[in-house]
PDB file of C-alpha atoms in Angstrom:
ATOM      1  CA  MET A   1     153.316 224.626 150.990  1.00  0.00           C
ATOM      2  CA  VAL A   2     155.820 227.511 151.680  1.00  0.00           C
ATOM      3  CA  PHE A   3     158.430 227.182 154.316  1.00  0.00           C
ATOM      4  CA  TYR A   4     156.932 229.630 156.663  1.00  0.00           C
ATOM      5  CA  GLU A   5     153.713 227.787 157.071  1.00  0.00           C
ATOM      6  CA  CYS A   6     154.739 224.390 158.475  1.00  0.00           C
ATOM      7  CA  PRO A   7     151.738 222.033 159.192  1.00  0.00           C
ATOM      8  CA  SER A   8     153.837 220.140 161.629  1.00  0.00           C
ATOM      9  CA  ILE A   9     153.864 222.876 164.126  1.00  0.00           C
ATOM     10  CA  LEU A  10     150.698 222.497 166.177  1.00  0.00           C
ATOM     11  CA  LEU A  11     148.667 225.011 168.274  1.00  0.00           C
ATOM     12  CA  ASP A  12     146.304 223.225 170.562  1.00  0.00           C
ATOM     13  CA  ASP A  13     146.809 220.003 168.517  1.00  0.00           C
ATOM     14  CA  SER A  14     146.083 221.644 165.103  1.00  0.00           C
ATOM     15  CA  PRO A  15     147.980 223.522 162.354  1.00  0.00           C
ATOM     16  CA  TYR A  16     147.683 227.248 162.617  1.00  0.00           C
ATOM     17  CA  ASP A  17     144.440 228.602 160.888  1.00  0.00           C
ATOM     18  CA  PRO A  18     145.366 232.044 159.320  1.00  0.00           C
ATOM     19  CA  SER A  19     141.772 233.011 159.469  1.00  0.00           C
ATOM     20  CA  SER A  20     141.691 232.857 163.277  1.00  0.00           C
ATOM     21  CA  PRO A  21     144.157 235.282 164.707  1.00  0.00           C
ATOM     22  CA  LEU A  22     145.541 234.394 168.187  1.00  0.00           C
ATOM     23  CA  ASP A  23     144.320 236.205 171.230  1.00  0.00           C
ATOM     24  CA  PRO A  24     147.565 237.907 172.728  1.00  0.00           C
ATOM     25  CA  ASP A  25     146.299 237.027 176.252  1.00  0.00           C
ATOM     26  CA  ALA A  26     145.168 233.525 175.542  1.00  0.00           C
ATOM     27  CA  THR A  27     147.306 230.457 176.237  1.00  0.00           C
ATOM     28  CA  VAL A  28     148.015 227.800 173.596  1.00  0.00           C
ATOM     29  CA  LYS A  29     149.704 224.516 173.651  1.00  0.00           C
ATOM     30  CA  LEU A  30     152.587 224.236 171.316  1.00  0.00           C
ATOM     31  CA  SER A  31     153.629 220.885 170.081  1.00  0.00           C
ATOM     32  CA  VAL A  32     155.048 219.319 166.768  1.00  0.00           C
ATOM     33  CA  LYS A  33     154.740 216.216 164.611  1.00  0.00           C
ATOM     34  CA  VAL A  34     158.070 214.574 164.102  1.00  0.00           C
ATOM     35  CA  LYS A  35     158.979 211.700 161.755  1.00  0.00           C
ATOM     36  CA  ASN A  36     161.809 209.333 162.183  1.00  0.00           C
ATOM     37  CA  ARG A  37     163.109 208.352 158.841  1.00  0.00           C
ATOM     38  CA  GLY A  38     165.773 205.943 160.359  1.00  0.00           C
ATOM     39  CA  ASP A  39     165.938 202.419 161.284  1.00  0.00           C
ATOM     40  CA  LEU A  40     166.479 202.967 165.028  1.00  0.00           C
ATOM     41  CA  ASP A  41     164.317 204.392 167.874  1.00  0.00           C
ATOM     42  CA  CYS A  42     165.539 207.842 168.993  1.00  0.00           C
ATOM     43  CA  LEU A  43     165.001 210.355 171.690  1.00  0.00           C
ATOM     44  CA  VAL A  44     164.022 213.543 170.237  1.00  0.00           C
ATOM     45  CA  THR A  45     164.271 217.083 171.818  1.00  0.00           C
ATOM     46  CA  ALA A  46     161.910 219.690 170.259  1.00  0.00           C
ATOM     47  CA  ARG A  47     162.835 223.326 171.156  1.00  0.00           C
ATOM     48  CA  PHE A  48     160.301 226.029 170.569  1.00  0.00           C
ATOM     49  CA  TYR A  49     161.084 229.653 169.865  1.00  0.00           C
ATOM     50  CA  CYS A  50     159.018 232.911 168.907  1.00  0.00           C
ATOM     51  CA  SER A  51     160.201 236.003 167.428  1.00  0.00           C
ATOM     52  CA  SER A  52     158.781 239.272 165.997  1.00  0.00           C
ATOM     53  CA  PRO A  53     159.327 239.454 162.175  1.00  0.00           C
ATOM     54  CA  ALA A  54     162.977 239.220 161.181  1.00  0.00           C
ATOM     55  CA  THR A  55     164.667 238.099 157.804  1.00  0.00           C
ATOM     56  CA  THR A  56     167.270 236.212 159.818  1.00  0.00           C
ATOM     57  CA  TRP A  57     166.380 234.218 162.881  1.00  0.00           C
ATOM     58  CA  MET A  58     166.579 236.124 166.249  1.00  0.00           C
ATOM     59  CA  PRO A  59     165.221 233.450 168.650  1.00  0.00           C
ATOM     60  CA  LYS A  60     163.557 233.930 171.848  1.00  0.00           C
ATOM     61  CA  VAL A  61     163.014 230.642 173.602  1.00  0.00           C
ATOM     62  CA  VAL A  62     159.631 229.372 174.725  1.00  0.00           C
ATOM     63  CA  GLY A  63     160.396 226.052 175.934  1.00  0.00           C
ATOM     64  CA  SER A  64     161.352 222.359 175.014  1.00  0.00           C
ATOM     65  CA  ILE A  65     159.937 218.854 175.206  1.00  0.00           C
ATOM     66  CA  THR A  66     161.806 215.497 174.810  1.00  0.00           C
ATOM     67  CA  PHE A  67     160.023 212.244 173.644  1.00  0.00           C
ATOM     68  CA  THR A  68     160.771 208.903 171.962  1.00  0.00           C
ATOM     69  CA  VAL A  69     160.035 208.412 168.147  1.00  0.00           C
ATOM     70  CA  LYS A  70     159.967 204.736 167.009  1.00  0.00           C
ATOM     71  CA  ALA A  71     161.908 203.856 163.840  1.00  0.00           C
ATOM     72  CA  GLY A  72     159.872 204.719 160.814  1.00  0.00           C
ATOM     73  CA  ALA A  73     157.079 206.429 162.902  1.00  0.00           C
ATOM     74  CA  THR A  74     155.452 209.862 162.756  1.00  0.00           C
ATOM     75  CA  ILE A  75     154.164 210.995 166.051  1.00  0.00           C
ATOM     76  CA  LYS A  76     152.697 214.087 167.922  1.00  0.00           C
ATOM     77  CA  PRO A  77     153.955 213.752 171.455  1.00  0.00           C
ATOM     78  CA  GLU A  78     151.524 214.035 174.512  1.00  0.00           C
ATOM     79  CA  LYS A  79     153.770 216.689 175.905  1.00  0.00           C
ATOM     80  CA  ALA A  80     153.423 220.280 174.965  1.00  0.00           C
ATOM     81  CA  VAL A  81     154.791 223.773 175.671  1.00  0.00           C
ATOM     82  CA  GLU A  82     152.303 226.445 176.946  1.00  0.00           C
ATOM     83  CA  PHE A  83     152.621 229.920 175.252  1.00  0.00           C
ATOM     84  CA  THR A  84     150.846 233.195 175.824  1.00  0.00           C
ATOM     85  CA  PRO A  85     151.841 235.911 173.397  1.00  0.00           C
ATOM     86  CA  ALA A  86     151.570 238.856 175.558  1.00  0.00           C
ATOM     87  CA  THR A  87     153.400 237.167 178.428  1.00  0.00           C
ATOM     88  CA  HIS A  88     156.228 235.943 176.055  1.00  0.00           C
ATOM     89  CA  PHE A  89     157.164 239.311 174.618  1.00  0.00           C
ATOM     90  CA  ALA A  90     156.663 241.115 177.881  1.00  0.00           C
ATOM     91  CA  LYS A  91     159.734 239.007 179.210  1.00  0.00           C
ATOM     92  CA  PHE A  92     161.834 240.684 176.623  1.00  0.00           C
ATOM     93  CA  GLY A  93     160.444 244.138 177.316  1.00  0.00           C
ATOM     94  CA  LEU A  94     158.597 244.192 174.081  1.00  0.00           C
ATOM     95  CA  PRO A  95     154.955 244.822 173.283  1.00  0.00           C
ATOM     96  CA  THR A  96     153.167 241.968 171.421  1.00  0.00           C
ATOM     97  CA  PRO A  97     153.550 242.362 167.776  1.00  0.00           C
ATOM     98  CA  ASP A  98     150.649 241.957 165.176  1.00  0.00           C
ATOM     99  CA  HIS A  99     152.781 239.451 163.234  1.00  0.00           C
ATOM    100  CA  PHE A 100     155.280 237.016 164.802  1.00  0.00           C
ATOM    101  CA  CYS A 101     156.850 233.593 163.889  1.00  0.00           C
ATOM    102  CA  PHE A 102     156.985 230.283 165.651  1.00  0.00           C
ATOM    103  CA  PHE A 103     160.160 228.191 165.125  1.00  0.00           C
ATOM    104  CA  VAL A 104     160.967 224.580 166.146  1.00  0.00           C
ATOM    105  CA  GLU A 105     164.169 222.720 166.117  1.00  0.00           C
ATOM    106  CA  ALA A 106     163.926 218.945 166.379  1.00  0.00           C
ATOM    107  CA  THR A 107     167.298 217.220 167.220  1.00  0.00           C
ATOM    108  CA  THR A 108     168.545 213.868 168.315  1.00  0.00           C
ATOM    109  CA  SER A 109     171.993 212.269 169.098  1.00  0.00           C
ATOM    110  CA  LEU A 110     171.506 210.025 166.109  1.00  0.00           C
ATOM    111  CA  ASP A 111     170.612 212.948 163.830  1.00  0.00           C
ATOM    112  CA  PRO A 112     171.662 216.107 165.496  1.00  0.00           C
ATOM    113  CA  ALA A 113     170.377 219.456 164.123  1.00  0.00           C
ATOM    114  CA  SER A 114     172.925 221.390 161.977  1.00  0.00           C
ATOM    115  CA  GLY A 115     172.589 224.677 163.721  1.00  0.00           C
ATOM    116  CA  THR A 116     171.634 226.604 160.555  1.00  0.00           C
ATOM    117  CA  TYR A 117     168.173 227.666 161.713  1.00  0.00           C
ATOM    118  CA  GLN A 118     167.192 227.601 158.034  1.00  0.00           C
ATOM    119  CA  ALA A 119     163.516 226.238 158.082  1.00  0.00           C
ATOM    120  CA  LYS A 120     163.599 226.570 154.061  1.00  0.00           C
ATOM    121  CA  TYR A 121     166.310 224.263 153.560  1.00  0.00           C
ATOM    122  CA  ASP A 122     166.867 222.136 156.643  1.00  0.00           C
ATOM    123  CA  ARG A 123     164.359 219.256 157.707  1.00  0.00           C
ATOM    124  CA  HIS A 124     165.420 219.667 161.551  1.00  0.00           C
ATOM    125  CA  TYR A 125     163.530 223.022 161.510  1.00  0.00           C
ATOM    126  CA  GLY A 126     160.097 224.253 161.032  1.00  0.00           C
ATOM    127  CA  GLN A 127     158.603 227.766 160.859  1.00  0.00           C
ATOM    128  CA  GLN A 128     154.977 229.069 161.331  1.00  0.00           C
ATOM    129  CA  ASN A 129     154.039 232.664 160.727  1.00  0.00           C
ATOM    130  CA  VAL A 130     151.197 233.852 162.840  1.00  0.00           C
ATOM    131  CA  SER A 131     148.538 236.365 161.993  1.00  0.00           C
ATOM    132  CA  SER A 132     147.088 237.441 158.687  1.00  0.00           C
ATOM    133  CA  HIS A 133     147.034 241.259 158.165  1.00  0.00           C
ATOM    134  CA  GLN A 134     143.377 242.482 157.731  1.00  0.00           C
ATOM    135  CA  VAL A 135     143.060 245.591 155.638  1.00  0.00           C
ATOM    136  CA  ALA A 136     140.518 247.765 153.883  1.00  0.00           C
ATOM    137  CA  PRO A 137     140.706 248.731 150.023  1.00  0.00           C
ATOM    138  CA  GLY A 138     143.018 251.663 149.735  1.00  0.00           C
ATOM    139  CA  GLN A 139     144.658 251.232 153.151  1.00  0.00           C
ATOM    140  CA  GLN A 140     148.322 251.440 153.739  1.00  0.00           C
ATOM    141  CA  LEU A 141     149.876 248.547 155.569  1.00  0.00           C
ATOM    142  CA  VAL A 142     153.173 249.093 157.499  1.00  0.00           C
ATOM    143  CA  ILE A 143     155.076 246.033 158.828  1.00  0.00           C
ATOM    144  CA  PRO A 144     158.205 246.577 160.801  1.00  0.00           C
ATOM    145  CA  PHE A 145     160.928 243.849 160.603  1.00  0.00           C
ATOM    146  CA  ASP A 146     164.609 243.305 161.374  1.00  0.00           C
ATOM    147  CA  THR A 147     167.570 242.335 159.370  1.00  0.00           C
ATOM    148  CA  SER A 148     170.896 241.231 160.677  1.00  0.00           C
ATOM    149  CA  GLY A 149     174.381 240.362 159.405  1.00  0.00           C
ATOM    150  CA  LEU A 150     175.603 236.780 159.270  1.00  0.00           C
ATOM    151  CA  PRO A 151     178.882 235.082 159.298  1.00  0.00           C
ATOM    152  CA  GLY A 152     180.394 233.499 156.232  1.00  0.00           C
ATOM    153  CA  ASN A 153     179.859 236.208 153.582  1.00  0.00           C
ATOM    154  CA  ASP A 154     181.067 239.699 152.783  1.00  0.00           C
ATOM    155  CA  GLY A 155     178.319 241.547 154.510  1.00  0.00           C
ATOM    156  CA  HIS A 156     176.512 242.854 151.315  1.00  0.00           C
ATOM    157  CA  TYR A 157     172.852 242.045 151.245  1.00  0.00           C
ATOM    158  CA  LEU A 158     169.628 242.892 149.139  1.00  0.00           C
ATOM    159  CA  ILE A 159     166.349 243.183 151.143  1.00  0.00           C
ATOM    160  CA  SER A 160     163.428 242.809 148.746  1.00  0.00           C
ATOM    161  CA  LEU A 161     159.669 242.855 148.839  1.00  0.00           C
ATOM    162  CA  ARG A 162     157.627 241.073 146.270  1.00  0.00           C
ATOM    163  CA  GLN A 163     154.209 239.382 145.871  1.00  0.00           C
ATOM    164  CA  ILE A 164     154.105 235.692 145.463  1.00  0.00           C
ATOM    165  CA  GLU A 165     151.392 233.041 144.599  1.00  0.00           C
ATOM    166  CA  TRP A 166     148.550 232.562 147.079  1.00  0.00           C
ATOM    167  CA  GLN A 167     148.485 228.834 147.913  1.00  0.00           C
ATOM    168  CA  HIS A 168     145.543 228.646 150.413  1.00  0.00           C
ATOM    169  CA  GLY A 169     142.163 227.079 149.185  1.00  0.00           C
ATOM    170  CA  GLU A 170     139.956 230.036 150.355  1.00  0.00           C
ATOM    171  CA  GLY A 171     139.867 233.554 149.013  1.00  0.00           C
ATOM    172  CA  GLU A 172     140.414 235.065 145.614  1.00  0.00           C
ATOM    173  CA  PRO A 173     143.824 236.408 145.077  1.00  0.00           C
ATOM    174  CA  PHE A 174     144.231 240.254 144.284  1.00  0.00           C
ATOM    175  CA  SER A 175     147.286 241.748 142.659  1.00  0.00           C
ATOM    176  CA  ILE A 176     149.308 244.635 144.215  1.00  0.00           C
ATOM    177  CA  PRO A 177     151.243 246.852 141.696  1.00  0.00           C
ATOM    178  CA  SER A 178     155.115 246.498 142.111  1.00  0.00           C
ATOM    179  CA  ASP A 179     155.408 250.250 142.672  1.00  0.00           C
ATOM    180  CA  SER A 180     152.975 249.903 145.678  1.00  0.00           C
ATOM    181  CA  LEU A 181     155.520 247.604 147.563  1.00  0.00           C
ATOM    182  CA  ARG A 182     158.227 249.592 149.241  1.00  0.00           C
ATOM    183  CA  ILE A 183     160.939 249.076 151.785  1.00  0.00           C
ATOM    184  CA  THR A 184     161.602 252.021 154.136  1.00  0.00           C
ATOM    185  CA  ASP A 185     164.243 253.007 156.741  1.00  0.00           C
ATOM    186  CA  PRO A 186     162.148 254.294 159.762  1.00  0.00           C
ATOM    187  CA  THR A 187     165.097 256.299 160.991  1.00  0.00           C
ATOM    188  CA  THR A 188     165.411 258.383 157.745  1.00  0.00           C
ATOM    189  CA  GLY A 189     162.104 257.852 156.104  1.00  0.00           C
ATOM    190  CA  ASP A 190     163.943 256.903 152.815  1.00  0.00           C
ATOM    191  CA  GLY A 191     162.022 254.284 150.720  1.00  0.00           C
ATOM    192  CA  HIS A 192     162.884 252.026 147.923  1.00  0.00           C
ATOM    193  CA  VAL A 193     160.408 250.367 145.559  1.00  0.00           C
ATOM    194  CA  GLY A 194     160.786 246.595 145.481  1.00  0.00           C
ATOM    195  CA  SER A 195     164.329 246.281 147.143  1.00  0.00           C
ATOM    196  CA  ILE A 196     167.096 248.022 148.958  1.00  0.00           C
ATOM    197  CA  PRO A 197     170.813 247.191 149.135  1.00  0.00           C
ATOM    198  CA  LEU A 198     172.688 247.387 152.364  1.00  0.00           C
ATOM    199  CA  THR A 199     175.812 246.461 154.284  1.00  0.00           C
ATOM    200  CA  LEU A 200     175.722 244.710 157.717  1.00  0.00           C
ATOM    201  CA  GLN A 201     178.440 243.243 159.820  1.00  0.00           C
ATOM    202  CA  TRP A 202     178.125 239.965 161.605  1.00  0.00           C
ATOM    203  CA  GLY A 203     175.715 240.456 164.416  1.00  0.00           C
ATOM    204  CA  GLU A 204     174.710 244.037 163.366  1.00  0.00           C
ATOM    205  CA  ILE A 205     170.740 244.627 163.412  1.00  0.00           C
ATOM    206  CA  LYS A 206     169.027 247.030 161.195  1.00  0.00           C
ATOM    207  CA  ALA A 207     165.254 247.769 161.344  1.00  0.00           C
ATOM    208  CA  PHE A 208     163.044 248.329 158.337  1.00  0.00           C
ATOM    209  CA  GLN A 209     159.472 248.698 157.270  1.00  0.00           C
ATOM    210  CA  ALA A 210     157.634 246.933 154.593  1.00  0.00           C
ATOM    211  CA  VAL A 211     154.976 249.423 153.243  1.00  0.00           C
ATOM    212  CA  ILE A 212     152.209 248.045 151.214  1.00  0.00           C
ATOM    213  CA  ASP A 213     149.574 250.096 149.426  1.00  0.00           C
ATOM    214  CA  VAL A 214     146.290 248.080 149.151  1.00  0.00           C
ATOM    215  CA  PRO A 215     144.631 249.016 145.781  1.00  0.00           C
ATOM    216  CA  ASP A 216     141.327 250.836 146.003  1.00  0.00           C
ATOM    217  CA  ASN A 217     139.657 248.259 143.812  1.00  0.00           C
ATOM    218  CA  ALA A 218     140.629 245.291 146.136  1.00  0.00           C
ATOM    219  CA  GLN A 219     137.556 243.201 146.824  1.00  0.00           C
ATOM    220  CA  PRO A 220     136.388 242.227 150.439  1.00  0.00           C
ATOM    221  CA  GLY A 221     137.489 238.711 150.951  1.00  0.00           C
ATOM    222  CA  SER A 222     140.302 238.797 148.501  1.00  0.00           C
ATOM    223  CA  VAL A 223     143.805 237.859 149.546  1.00  0.00           C
ATOM    224  CA  ALA A 224     147.486 238.265 148.773  1.00  0.00           C
ATOM    225  CA  ARG A 225     150.751 236.781 149.762  1.00  0.00           C
ATOM    226  CA  LEU A 226     153.999 238.729 150.009  1.00  0.00           C
ATOM    227  CA  LEU A 227     157.599 237.779 150.676  1.00  0.00           C
ATOM    228  CA  ILE A 228     160.311 239.923 152.501  1.00  0.00           C
ATOM    229  CA  GLU A 229     163.642 238.382 151.610  1.00  0.00           C
ATOM    230  CA  GLN A 230     167.193 239.002 152.707  1.00  0.00           C
ATOM    231  CA  SER A 231     169.719 237.767 150.148  1.00  0.00           C
ATOM    232  CA  ASN A 232     173.560 237.891 149.573  1.00  0.00           C
ATOM    233  CA  PRO A 233     174.862 238.250 145.758  1.00  0.00           C
ATOM    234  CA  GLU A 234     177.613 235.491 146.561  1.00  0.00           C
ATOM    235  CA  LEU A 235     175.108 232.910 147.808  1.00  0.00           C
ATOM    236  CA  GLU A 236     172.839 230.775 145.626  1.00  0.00           C
ATOM    237  CA  LYS A 237     170.084 230.727 148.251  1.00  0.00           C
ATOM    238  CA  PRO A 238     168.556 233.553 150.282  1.00  0.00           C
ATOM    239  CA  VAL A 239     169.592 233.782 153.745  1.00  0.00           C
ATOM    240  CA  GLY A 240     166.252 234.465 155.288  1.00  0.00           C
ATOM    241  CA  ALA A 241     162.693 235.717 154.797  1.00  0.00           C
ATOM    242  CA  VAL A 242     159.423 236.796 156.176  1.00  0.00           C
ATOM    243  CA  GLY A 243     156.095 235.706 154.782  1.00  0.00           C
ATOM    244  CA  VAL A 244     153.116 238.108 154.950  1.00  0.00           C
ATOM    245  CA  ASN A 245     149.375 237.132 154.363  1.00  0.00           C
ATOM    246  CA  VAL A 246     146.959 240.040 153.582  1.00  0.00           C
ATOM    247  CA  VAL A 247     143.103 239.575 153.654  1.00  0.00           C
ATOM    248  CA  VAL A 248     140.834 242.445 152.544  1.00  0.00           C
ATOM    249  CA  ILE A 249     137.888 242.853 154.951  1.00  0.00           C
ATOM    250  CA  GLY A 250     136.079 245.919 153.422  1.00  0.00           C
ATOM    251  CA  GLN A 251     135.962 249.567 154.024  1.00  0.00           C
ATOM    252  CA  GLU A 252     136.441 250.879 157.505  1.00  0.00           C
TER     253      GLU A 252
END
């Protein structure tokens, strides 16, 4: 399991199914399974967020629920937060993106969340990317995403795009040549194969596009997983990432 496919984030009581894209105008109930690893009962607050693709978290609040978890127990609360994609993004003056991310923070006074918003490394957080990109053989897929500067480093980053192992049970993986994976600057049109260096001040936001050229020989039903990652040379761990699932559906 990769960090951006958290099975504990539930849509209508079930983990997200990549083969069933969400209807932008349909309302789903968001909830989360939480495990109490301690010896005391605790009152948990789960906060739900949603955002368009970004390598560092730019949260837009959906809502929150509060519930009790017994010591040693794992529960899914009866409470849930209602979410309609088109309505949510319209509140911020944004169109509904083809690809967006749910994010959950679970916190309690006995074990408060750290504030890192790092789903890859911190058990208080979970992330679920929503939507698989359906493409035809030979098609070019363009995915807009944002990057931003973070505190605590020198502001130098590397934005990279690479293919990673497919871990779902369905679909035969297909390979995308490395020179078919590019990151481009939409304001200048400049493109870089594989990765691009940049400097960002704390809070500065920069938009990019991931450009993927699907091979002509990709077979219908085949799949690929890609990772857009933001890293800093001074840090051992990446500061953020966006996961992308690609499914070939046949010629248009």
